[in-house]
Coordinates of C-alpha atoms in Angstrom, one line a residue:
M1357 CA 57.5 36.4 11.5
S1358 CA 58.2 36.6 8.2
A1359 CA 59.1 34.4 5.5
S1360 CA 62.1 36.0 4.8
T1361 CA 63.4 36.1 7.5
A1362 CA 62.1 33.4 9.7
R1363 CA 64.5 30.3 10.2
P1364 CA 63.9 27.4 8.2
S1365 CA 63.5 23.6 9.8
A1366 CA 66.4 21.2 9.1
K1367 CA 64.1 19.0 6.6
D1368 CA 63.3 22.9 4.7
R1369 CA 66.7 23.5 5.3
L1370 CA 67.4 20.3 2.6
S1371 CA 67.6 21.6 -1.2
S1372 CA 66.4 19.5 -4.2
V1373 CA 69.7 17.2 -4.6
W1374 CA 69.9 15.8 -1.2
A1375 CA 66.1 15.7 -1.3
L1376 CA 66.3 13.2 -4.0
K1377 CA 67.7 10.3 -2.0
G1378 CA 64.5 10.5 -0.3
Y1379 CA 62.9 10.4 -4.0
K1380 CA 59.7 8.2 -4.6
R1381 CA 59.7 5.9 -7.0
E1382 CA 56.2 6.0 -7.8
W1383 CA 56.7 10.2 -8.5
L1384 CA 58.8 9.5 -11.8
R1385 CA 55.7 8.3 -14.0
H1386 CA 53.9 11.8 -12.6
D1387 CA 57.3 13.4 -12.6
I1388 CA 57.9 12.6 -17.1
I1389 CA 54.5 12.8 -18.1
A1390 CA 54.4 16.5 -15.9
G1391 CA 58.2 17.0 -17.8
A1392 CA 57.0 16.6 -21.0
A1393 CA 53.4 18.8 -20.5
L1394 CA 56.0 21.3 -19.5
F1395 CA 57.9 21.0 -22.4
A1396 CA 55.4 21.7 -24.9
L1397 CA 54.7 25.1 -23.3
L1398 CA 58.7 25.3 -22.7
V1399 CA 60.2 26.0 -26.2
P1400 CA 57.2 28.4 -28.1
A1401 CA 57.2 30.5 -24.5
G1402 CA 61.5 30.5 -24.0
M1403 CA 61.7 31.8 -27.9
A1404 CA 58.6 34.5 -27.7
Y1405 CA 60.1 36.0 -24.7
A1406 CA 63.5 36.2 -26.5
Q1407 CA 62.4 37.6 -29.2
A1408 CA 60.1 40.5 -26.9
A1409 CA 63.3 40.9 -25.3
G1410 CA 65.0 41.7 -28.3
L1411 CA 67.5 38.4 -28.4
P1412 CA 67.6 36.0 -30.8
P1413 CA 65.1 33.4 -29.9
V1414 CA 67.4 30.4 -29.1
T1415 CA 68.7 32.3 -26.4
G1416 CA 65.6 31.7 -24.6
L1417 CA 66.3 28.5 -24.9
Y1418 CA 69.2 28.8 -23.5
A1419 CA 67.5 30.8 -20.7
T1420 CA 65.1 28.0 -20.0
V1421 CA 67.3 24.7 -20.2
V1422 CA 70.1 26.0 -17.4
P1423 CA 67.8 27.6 -14.8
L1424 CA 65.9 24.9 -15.2
L1425 CA 68.5 22.2 -14.1
A1426 CA 70.4 24.6 -11.6
Y1427 CA 67.2 25.2 -9.4
A1428 CA 67.0 21.3 -9.6
V1429 CA 69.7 21.4 -7.9
V1430 CA 69.8 24.4 -5.3
G1431 CA 66.5 25.5 -5.4
P1432 CA 64.2 25.6 -2.1
S1433 CA 60.7 25.0 -3.5
R1434 CA 59.4 21.5 -4.1
I1435 CA 58.2 22.7 -7.5
L1436 CA 58.3 25.6 -9.3
V1437 CA 59.7 26.6 -12.8
L1438 CA 61.8 28.7 -13.6
G1439 CA 62.8 30.6 -17.8
P1440 CA 62.9 33.2 -19.5
D1441 CA 59.4 35.9 -18.4
S1442 CA 57.5 38.7 -20.0
A1443 CA 57.6 41.1 -17.6
L1444 CA 61.4 40.7 -17.8
A1445 CA 61.6 41.4 -21.4
P1446 CA 61.1 44.8 -21.6
L1447 CA 63.9 45.6 -19.0
I1448 CA 66.3 43.5 -20.7
A1449 CA 65.4 44.8 -23.8
A1450 CA 65.8 48.9 -22.4
A1451 CA 69.0 47.9 -20.6
I1452 CA 70.9 46.3 -23.5
V1453 CA 69.3 47.8 -26.7
P1454 CA 71.2 51.4 -26.1
L1455 CA 74.2 49.4 -25.4
A1456 CA 74.3 47.0 -28.7
A1457 CA 74.5 49.4 -31.5
G1458 CA 72.6 47.2 -33.1
S1459 CA 75.2 44.2 -32.8
S1460 CA 73.2 40.4 -32.3
G1461 CA 75.9 39.2 -30.9
K1462 CA 76.7 41.8 -28.5
S1463 CA 73.0 42.1 -27.2
V1464 CA 73.6 38.0 -26.4
A1465 CA 77.1 38.9 -24.7
L1466 CA 75.3 42.3 -22.8
A1467 CA 72.0 40.0 -21.5
G1468 CA 74.2 37.0 -20.6
L1469 CA 76.5 39.7 -18.5
L1470 CA 73.1 41.2 -17.2
A1471 CA 72.1 37.9 -15.8
V1472 CA 75.4 37.2 -14.0
L1473 CA 74.9 41.0 -12.0
V1474 CA 71.1 40.1 -11.1
G1475 CA 72.9 36.7 -10.3
A1476 CA 75.5 38.5 -8.1
F1477 CA 72.9 40.6 -6.6
M1478 CA 70.6 38.2 -5.3
L1479 CA 73.2 36.1 -3.9
A1480 CA 75.0 39.0 -1.9
G1481 CA 71.1 40.1 -1.1
S1482 CA 70.7 36.0 0.6
A1483 CA 73.9 36.2 2.2
L1484 CA 73.0 40.1 3.8
K1485 CA 69.3 38.5 4.4
L1486 CA 67.8 41.5 3.0
G1487 CA 64.3 39.2 1.8
A1488 CA 62.4 41.7 3.4
V1489 CA 63.2 44.7 1.1
T1490 CA 60.6 43.6 -1.7
G1491 CA 58.6 45.1 0.6
L1492 CA 58.9 48.5 -1.1
L1493 CA 57.2 47.0 -3.7
S1494 CA 53.8 47.5 -2.5
K1495 CA 50.6 46.4 -3.6
P1496 CA 49.7 49.3 -5.9
I1497 CA 53.1 49.5 -7.1
R1498 CA 53.5 45.8 -7.8
L1499 CA 49.9 46.8 -9.9
G1500 CA 50.7 49.7 -12.0
Y1501 CA 54.1 47.9 -13.1
L1502 CA 52.0 45.0 -14.4
N1503 CA 49.7 46.7 -16.3
G1504 CA 51.9 49.0 -17.7
I1505 CA 54.3 46.0 -18.0
A1506 CA 51.7 44.4 -19.7
L1507 CA 50.3 46.9 -22.0
L1508 CA 54.5 47.6 -23.0
V1509 CA 55.1 43.9 -24.2
A1510 CA 51.6 44.0 -26.0
L1511 CA 52.5 47.3 -27.9
S1512 CA 56.3 46.0 -28.4
Q1513 CA 55.4 43.0 -30.3
L1514 CA 52.7 44.7 -33.0
P1515 CA 54.8 45.0 -36.0
A1516 CA 55.7 41.6 -35.7
F1517 CA 52.1 40.7 -35.5
L1518 CA 51.5 42.8 -38.0
G1519 CA 54.4 42.1 -40.7
I1520 CA 55.5 45.5 -40.3
E1521 CA 59.7 45.6 -39.7
A1522 CA 60.0 48.3 -37.0
D1523 CA 63.5 48.5 -34.8
G1524 CA 64.1 50.4 -32.2
D1525 CA 62.4 51.7 -28.5
I1526 CA 58.8 51.1 -28.0
W1527 CA 58.0 54.5 -29.2
H1528 CA 59.6 54.5 -32.6
K1529 CA 58.1 51.1 -32.9
L1530 CA 54.8 52.2 -32.7
A1531 CA 55.8 55.6 -35.0
K1532 CA 56.7 52.9 -37.6
V1533 CA 53.7 50.6 -37.4
T1534 CA 50.6 54.0 -37.3
T1535 CA 52.7 55.4 -41.1
G1536 CA 52.7 51.2 -41.9
V1537 CA 49.6 50.5 -41.1
L1538 CA 48.0 54.5 -43.0
G1539 CA 50.4 53.5 -45.4
G1540 CA 49.1 49.9 -46.5
E1541 CA 52.2 48.0 -45.4
V1542 CA 50.9 45.6 -43.4
N1543 CA 51.2 42.0 -44.2
I1544 CA 47.5 40.3 -44.4
T1545 CA 48.9 36.8 -44.4
A1546 CA 51.3 37.6 -40.6
L1547 CA 48.5 39.3 -39.8
L1548 CA 45.9 36.3 -40.4
L1549 CA 48.4 34.3 -38.8
G1550 CA 48.9 36.2 -35.8
V1551 CA 45.3 36.6 -35.2
A1552 CA 44.5 32.8 -35.1
S1553 CA 48.0 31.9 -33.2
L1554 CA 46.1 34.4 -30.8
A1555 CA 42.7 32.9 -30.5
L1556 CA 44.4 29.3 -30.7
T1557 CA 45.5 30.2 -27.5
W1558 CA 42.9 31.6 -25.4
V1559 CA 40.7 28.6 -27.0
P1560 CA 41.9 26.2 -24.5
R1561 CA 41.0 28.3 -21.6
V1562 CA 37.7 29.3 -23.0
L1563 CA 36.8 25.4 -23.7
K1564 CA 39.2 24.2 -20.4
W1565 CA 41.1 21.9 -22.5
K1566 CA 43.9 20.6 -20.7
V1567 CA 46.1 20.7 -23.9
P1568 CA 48.6 24.2 -23.9
G1569 CA 47.3 26.5 -26.3
V1570 CA 50.3 27.2 -27.2
L1571 CA 51.5 24.3 -28.3
L1572 CA 48.3 24.7 -30.4
A1573 CA 49.5 28.2 -32.2
V1574 CA 52.5 26.9 -31.9
V1575 CA 52.1 23.6 -33.9
G1576 CA 49.5 25.4 -36.2
S1577 CA 51.0 28.0 -37.6
C1578 CA 54.4 25.7 -38.3
V1579 CA 51.9 23.5 -40.5
A1580 CA 50.0 25.7 -42.0
T1581 CA 53.8 27.8 -43.0
A1582 CA 55.2 24.4 -44.6
V1583 CA 52.1 23.0 -46.6
W1584 CA 51.3 26.7 -47.5
G1585 CA 54.8 27.1 -48.2
L1586 CA 54.7 30.8 -46.7
N1587 CA 58.4 30.8 -45.8
D1588 CA 58.5 33.7 -48.8
D1589 CA 55.6 35.5 -47.5
V1590 CA 56.3 35.8 -44.1
K1591 CA 58.6 36.4 -41.5
V1592 CA 60.0 33.0 -39.7
T1593 CA 62.4 32.4 -36.7
G1594 CA 64.8 30.1 -39.1
E1595 CA 66.5 27.4 -38.3
L1596 CA 68.0 26.9 -34.4
P1597 CA 71.7 26.3 -34.2
Q1598 CA 72.2 23.2 -33.4
G1599 CA 74.0 23.1 -30.1
L1600 CA 74.1 23.0 -26.4
P1601 CA 74.8 26.5 -24.6
M1602 CA 77.4 27.4 -24.1
P1603 CA 79.4 30.8 -22.6
A1604 CA 78.6 34.1 -24.8
L1605 CA 80.2 36.7 -23.1
G1606 CA 83.0 38.2 -25.6
G1607 CA 83.0 41.4 -26.4
I1608 CA 82.0 42.9 -23.4
G1609 CA 84.0 44.9 -20.5
W1610 CA 83.9 46.7 -17.0
A1611 CA 82.7 50.2 -18.4
D1612 CA 79.5 47.5 -19.3
A1613 CA 79.0 45.2 -16.1
L1614 CA 79.2 49.1 -14.5
T1615 CA 76.3 51.1 -17.2
L1616 CA 74.3 47.5 -16.4
L1617 CA 74.3 47.9 -12.4
P1618 CA 71.2 49.8 -12.3
A1619 CA 68.8 47.9 -14.3
A1620 CA 70.1 44.7 -12.4
A1621 CA 69.3 45.8 -9.4
G1622 CA 65.9 47.2 -10.2
I1623 CA 65.4 43.4 -12.5
A1624 CA 66.8 41.0 -9.3
L1625 CA 63.8 43.1 -6.9
M1626 CA 61.4 42.6 -9.5
V1627 CA 62.5 38.6 -10.6
F1628 CA 62.1 37.9 -6.1
A1629 CA 59.3 39.7 -5.6
D1630 CA 57.1 37.9 -8.0
T1631 CA 58.4 35.1 -7.7
G1632 CA 58.7 35.0 -4.2
V1633 CA 55.0 35.7 -4.3
L1634 CA 55.0 32.8 -5.9
S1635 CA 57.1 29.9 -4.3
Q1636 CA 55.2 31.0 -1.0
T1637 CA 51.9 30.9 -2.1
L1638 CA 52.6 27.2 -3.5
A1639 CA 53.9 26.0 -0.3
A1640 CA 51.4 27.1 1.7
K1641 CA 49.1 25.3 -0.8
E1642 CA 51.0 22.2 0.9
G1643 CA 51.0 23.6 4.5
K1644 CA 54.9 24.2 4.1
R1645 CA 57.1 27.5 4.0
V1646 CA 60.1 28.8 1.7
S1647 CA 62.9 30.5 3.3
G1648 CA 62.9 33.6 1.2
N1649 CA 67.0 34.4 1.6
R1650 CA 67.4 30.3 0.1
E1651 CA 64.9 31.5 -2.4
M1652 CA 67.0 34.3 -3.1
A1653 CA 70.5 32.5 -3.2
A1654 CA 69.0 29.8 -5.3
L1655 CA 67.2 32.2 -7.6
G1656 CA 70.7 34.5 -8.1
A1657 CA 72.3 30.7 -8.7
A1658 CA 69.9 30.5 -11.3
N1659 CA 70.4 33.6 -12.9
A1660 CA 74.2 33.1 -13.1
A1661 CA 74.4 30.1 -14.3
T1662 CA 72.2 30.8 -17.3
G1663 CA 74.4 34.3 -18.1
L1664 CA 77.4 32.6 -18.3
L1665 CA 75.7 30.3 -20.9
G1666 CA 74.2 32.1 -23.2
G1667 CA 70.7 32.9 -21.5
F1668 CA 70.3 36.6 -20.4
P1669 CA 67.6 36.8 -16.9
I1670 CA 65.2 34.9 -16.1
S1671 CA 62.2 34.5 -12.9
G1672 CA 59.9 31.9 -11.8
S1673 CA 57.3 31.4 -14.1
A1674 CA 53.5 31.8 -12.7
S1675 CA 52.0 30.7 -16.7
R1676 CA 54.0 27.3 -16.8
T1677 CA 54.4 26.4 -12.9
P1678 CA 50.9 25.6 -12.7
V1679 CA 51.4 23.8 -15.3
A1680 CA 53.3 21.4 -14.4
V1681 CA 51.2 21.3 -10.8
D1682 CA 48.1 20.3 -13.0
A1683 CA 49.8 18.0 -14.9
G1684 CA 50.8 15.7 -11.3
A1685 CA 54.7 17.2 -11.0
K1686 CA 55.7 15.5 -7.3
S1687 CA 59.1 17.4 -7.3
Q1688 CA 62.0 19.2 -9.6
M1689 CA 62.4 16.7 -11.6
T1690 CA 59.5 17.7 -13.6
G1691 CA 61.9 20.6 -14.7
V1692 CA 64.5 18.3 -15.0
V1693 CA 62.7 16.1 -17.4
G1694 CA 61.6 19.4 -19.3
A1695 CA 64.9 20.4 -19.3
V1696 CA 66.1 17.8 -21.4
L1697 CA 63.3 17.7 -24.1
V1698 CA 64.3 20.5 -25.3
L1699 CA 67.6 20.1 -25.2
A1700 CA 66.6 16.7 -27.1
F1701 CA 65.0 19.0 -29.7
M1702 CA 67.8 21.6 -29.8
L1703 CA 70.0 18.8 -30.4
L1704 CA 67.6 16.8 -32.7
A1705 CA 65.0 19.0 -35.0
P1706 CA 66.5 22.6 -34.9
G1707 CA 65.2 23.1 -38.4
V1708 CA 61.5 22.2 -37.3
T1709 CA 61.6 26.3 -36.4
A1710 CA 62.2 27.3 -40.0
Y1711 CA 58.2 27.6 -40.0
L1712 CA 57.7 28.9 -37.2
P1713 CA 56.2 32.7 -38.7
S1714 CA 57.7 35.8 -36.0
A1715 CA 53.4 36.5 -36.0
T1716 CA 53.2 33.6 -34.2
L1717 CA 55.6 34.4 -31.5
A1718 CA 54.4 37.9 -31.1
A1719 CA 51.0 36.5 -30.4
V1720 CA 52.1 34.1 -27.7
V1721 CA 53.7 37.2 -26.2
I1722 CA 50.7 39.1 -27.0
A1723 CA 48.3 36.2 -24.4
A1724 CA 50.6 36.4 -21.9
A1725 CA 51.4 40.0 -21.3
I1726 CA 47.2 40.1 -21.8
A1727 CA 47.2 37.5 -18.7
L1728 CA 49.5 39.6 -17.0
A1729 CA 47.3 42.7 -17.2
D1730 CA 44.4 42.8 -13.9
P1731 CA 41.9 45.3 -14.9
A1732 CA 39.8 44.4 -11.9
G1733 CA 42.4 44.7 -9.7
V1734 CA 42.8 48.6 -10.7
R1735 CA 39.2 49.0 -10.5
R1736 CA 39.5 47.8 -7.4
L1737 CA 42.5 50.0 -6.2
L1738 CA 40.5 53.0 -7.6
S1739 CA 37.1 52.5 -4.9
M1740 CA 39.5 51.9 -2.1
S1741 CA 42.3 54.7 -2.0
R1742 CA 43.1 57.6 -3.3
S1743 CA 46.8 57.4 -2.2
E1744 CA 47.4 54.5 -3.0
S1745 CA 45.8 54.9 -6.6
V1746 CA 47.8 57.9 -7.5
V1747 CA 51.6 55.4 -6.3
M1748 CA 49.9 52.8 -8.6
L1749 CA 48.9 55.2 -12.2
A1750 CA 52.5 56.9 -11.5
A1751 CA 54.0 53.7 -11.6
F1752 CA 51.9 52.8 -15.1
L1753 CA 52.7 55.5 -16.7
G1754 CA 56.5 55.5 -15.2
V1755 CA 56.6 52.8 -17.1
L1756 CA 54.7 53.7 -20.1
T1757 CA 57.0 57.1 -20.4
V1758 CA 60.1 57.5 -18.9
G1759 CA 61.4 54.2 -18.8
V1760 CA 60.6 50.5 -16.5
L1761 CA 63.0 50.4 -14.0
Q1762 CA 63.1 54.4 -13.6
G1763 CA 59.1 54.3 -13.3
I1764 CA 59.4 51.5 -10.4
V1765 CA 62.0 54.0 -8.5
V1766 CA 59.6 57.3 -9.2
A1767 CA 56.3 54.7 -7.4
V1768 CA 58.8 54.0 -4.6
A1769 CA 59.6 57.3 -4.6
L1770 CA 56.0 58.5 -4.2
A1771 CA 55.1 55.7 -2.0
L1772 CA 57.8 55.7 0.8
L1773 CA 56.5 59.9 0.6
D1774 CA 53.0 59.1 1.0
F1775 CA 54.0 56.7 4.2
V1776 CA 55.8 60.0 5.4
R1777 CA 52.8 62.2 4.6
R1778 CA 50.8 59.7 6.9
A1779 CA 53.5 59.9 9.5
W1780 CA 53.9 63.6 9.8
D1781 CA 50.3 63.8 10.1
P1782 CA 48.7 61.1 11.6
Y1783 CA 45.5 60.7 13.3
R1784 CA 44.8 62.0 16.4
T1785 CA 42.2 62.1 19.2
E1786 CA 40.7 62.6 22.7
L1787 CA 39.4 59.7 24.7
G1788 CA 36.6 59.1 26.9
S1789 CA 34.5 56.6 28.7
E1790 CA 31.3 54.6 27.6
E1791 CA 28.9 53.3 29.8
G1792 CA 27.8 49.8 29.3
L1793 CA 31.5 49.4 26.8
P1794 CA 35.0 48.5 28.3
G1795 CA 37.9 50.6 27.8
Y1796 CA 38.4 54.1 26.3
H1797 CA 37.1 55.7 22.7
D1798 CA 37.5 58.2 20.2
L1799 CA 35.1 61.1 21.5
E1800 CA 34.8 61.6 17.6
R1801 CA 33.8 58.4 16.8
H1802 CA 31.4 57.9 20.9
P1803 CA 29.3 60.9 20.9
G1804 CA 27.8 58.7 23.8
A1805 CA 31.5 58.8 25.3
E1806 CA 32.3 61.6 27.9
R1807 CA 35.8 62.7 29.2
I1808 CA 37.3 62.1 32.7
P1809 CA 37.1 64.5 35.6
G1810 CA 40.1 65.9 36.0
L1811 CA 42.3 64.3 33.4
L1812 CA 42.7 64.7 29.6
I1813 CA 43.5 61.8 27.2
L1814 CA 44.7 61.5 24.2
R1815 CA 46.2 59.4 21.0
F1816 CA 48.7 59.8 18.6
D1817 CA 48.4 57.1 15.9
A1818 CA 52.3 57.4 14.6
P1819 CA 56.6 57.0 15.8
L1820 CA 57.6 60.4 17.0
F1821 CA 60.1 62.1 14.8
F1822 CA 61.3 65.3 13.7
G1823 CA 58.6 65.5 11.1
N1824 CA 55.6 65.4 13.9
G1825 CA 56.6 66.1 17.5
Q1826 CA 55.6 69.8 16.8
V1827 CA 52.5 67.9 15.6
L1828 CA 51.5 66.2 18.9
A1829 CA 52.5 69.3 21.0
T1830 CA 50.7 71.4 19.0
F1831 CA 47.4 68.8 18.9
V1832 CA 47.8 68.5 23.3
R1833 CA 47.9 72.4 23.8
E1834 CA 44.8 73.0 21.5
Q1835 CA 43.5 70.3 23.2
L1836 CA 44.3 71.6 26.6
D1837 CA 42.8 75.4 25.9
E1838 CA 39.3 73.8 24.8
S1839 CA 39.3 71.7 27.3
L1840 CA 39.6 75.5 30.2
D1841 CA 37.5 77.2 27.7
E1842 CA 35.0 74.7 28.0
G1843 CA 35.2 75.3 32.2
E1844 CA 34.9 71.3 33.0
H1845 CA 36.9 70.5 35.4
P1846 CA 40.9 71.7 36.2
I1847 CA 42.7 69.2 34.0
T1848 CA 45.8 68.0 36.6
H1849 CA 47.1 65.5 33.7
V1850 CA 47.2 65.0 30.5
V1851 CA 48.2 61.1 29.8
L1852 CA 49.1 59.8 26.8
A1853 CA 47.4 56.8 25.1
A1854 CA 50.4 55.7 23.6
E1855 CA 50.3 51.9 21.8
P1856 CA 51.0 53.8 18.5
I1857 CA 54.1 55.5 19.0
T1858 CA 56.6 52.8 18.4
G1859 CA 60.0 54.9 18.4
I1860 CA 60.9 58.5 19.3
D1861 CA 64.1 59.9 17.7
T1862 CA 66.5 62.8 19.8
T1863 CA 64.3 65.9 17.6
A1864 CA 60.8 64.3 18.8
L1865 CA 62.3 64.4 22.0
D1866 CA 63.6 67.8 22.3
D1867 CA 59.8 68.9 21.2
L1868 CA 58.3 66.5 24.1
V1869 CA 60.2 68.0 26.8
T1870 CA 59.8 71.4 25.6
L1871 CA 55.7 70.6 26.2
D1872 CA 56.5 68.8 29.3
E1873 CA 57.9 72.2 30.4
W1874 CA 54.6 73.8 29.2
L1875 CA 52.4 71.4 30.4
A1876 CA 54.3 72.0 34.3
S1877 CA 54.0 75.4 33.8
K1878 CA 50.0 75.3 33.6
G1879 CA 50.0 73.0 36.6
V1880 CA 49.5 69.9 34.8
D1881 CA 51.9 66.9 34.6
L1882 CA 52.3 64.4 31.3
V1883 CA 52.2 60.6 32.1
F1884 CA 52.6 58.0 29.6
A1885 CA 50.0 55.1 29.4
E1886 CA 50.9 51.6 27.4
L1887 CA 54.1 53.2 26.1
K1888 CA 56.2 49.6 24.4
G1889 CA 59.6 48.8 26.6
P1890 CA 61.8 49.5 23.7
V1891 CA 60.4 53.6 23.3
K1892 CA 60.5 54.0 27.5
D1893 CA 64.3 52.2 27.3
K1894 CA 65.5 55.0 24.6
L1895 CA 63.5 58.3 26.7
I1896 CA 66.0 57.1 29.8
R1897 CA 69.3 56.4 27.5
L1898 CA 68.6 59.8 26.1
G1899 CA 68.3 61.1 29.3
T1900 CA 64.9 62.0 30.8
A1901 CA 64.9 59.3 33.7
A1902 CA 65.1 62.4 36.1
R1903 CA 62.2 63.8 34.3
F1904 CA 60.2 60.8 33.3
T1905 CA 59.8 59.4 36.6
P1906 CA 58.7 55.3 36.9
A1907 CA 55.3 57.2 38.4
H1908 CA 55.3 58.9 34.9
F1909 CA 54.4 56.0 32.9
F1910 CA 51.5 52.8 33.6
P1911 CA 50.6 49.8 31.6
T1912 CA 47.0 50.5 30.8
V1913 CA 44.8 53.3 30.3
G1914 CA 42.7 52.3 32.9
A1915 CA 45.4 52.1 35.3
A1916 CA 46.6 55.7 34.6
V1917 CA 42.9 56.7 35.1
R1918 CA 42.4 54.2 38.6
A1919 CA 45.7 56.0 39.6
L1920 CA 45.2 59.1 38.9
R1921 CA 41.9 59.6 40.2
R1922 CA 42.6 58.2 43.7
E1923 CA 45.5 60.9 43.9

């Protein structure tokens, strides 16, 4: 039973707010320490991903605080950090930038509305128990999507990284960067700060320090800007508005909501897919499981809450969650502590960001994008499956060319077409018996296997539907004609090893009946071995009980062979 449909135990069904009844006092010290370590990442990451989404940096802090507090109340996972995500930034930007028409206030309102719609989709999906729909995002699609997003996110940050002013979509930005580089418009100070920040984010990873590299990059660049007075030389984030998260949904209407619906549906699917994998992985390490539908509901509530309070769509963080775990987090209290520290920063020290260069935030996003990419996974898939590699490349190129959501739709459509293609033309073979080897085996793969005199044992590896019913009929006819041409024993029965046939529709049933009539005209009976009970019931329900009597069904191929040879 899948995690998305499994019924959780009474203990698993308890949300974090109820679990606090059993909160152990000794956990508090660990959660406070982990929350403080997490805080070092929450502020720069939130601001950077807001910038990548085309929003004011402060909205990234709102989208950090609100979901952490909301998930602590309703989230089923013991430890999971929610917040802005680099993979979602281009989806958000693609959805809101065309509608905002350059207005910062309208962008914030649209981003909030988008988060509310994402939350509504996820809450509805949880109520309808649709956790399994993420199966549409197969590994090739996710691999192509993530690598495409990584490249897209990194390229989108080049203007800020190089200190070049550029607006519009990714291609306009790249065109401006190209002309700017050729025209000598690169801000050398911003470039040096960006390169130094990028290096500082990687140093702790290489040297295996426990201090987050993002913290080193942000603090170092702020100190350098303040000490050397670089405010006038490079673009800085500026002081944050002092205050708490507040509603910011003014100036939008139903038309905006309708326009954002497709984007909200796609983002909801991606959020649940990414977060579901992360939460299940963390739970599995502790020998536990998390209800996929509960997780979807909690993510929906967190997104809706952050949208109502000035934020934008969020997801589970695969970079910040491990930081909390490594720091000794014991419960969602870690997220609460981190959120409280972010709030304190916004209220007590909003002026610090006046010295934070935009190039540093761009470096933080680029570092996250590089970590998001998986070139090793691409090489492995290319060596394993040609058809799945095509789906992966379609997702990758689709994200880069026609758009993030459109690229995903194209890739999903290709994956479904590939599935239909394989079902349309499945593997099929004749089975025989090989001395010293129990069972009945593929004659092509077992040259030593021999046909059973008088019997033609065939296997068809797919459900029967309108697309392949004739394929099965043609295969049976060809195999029967071949056996007659070879002058072997006359065939009295065709035994269909039907274990792989997990379903049948009315069109395929008509093809099967026509095949049975043709075989009967040749003096050959069609019988089934290992046919699934539900498929047998459907055959009877569709009116073939008189044609396919109980004598036509056998529990195994061996049972069919023994009974028919006795005849």
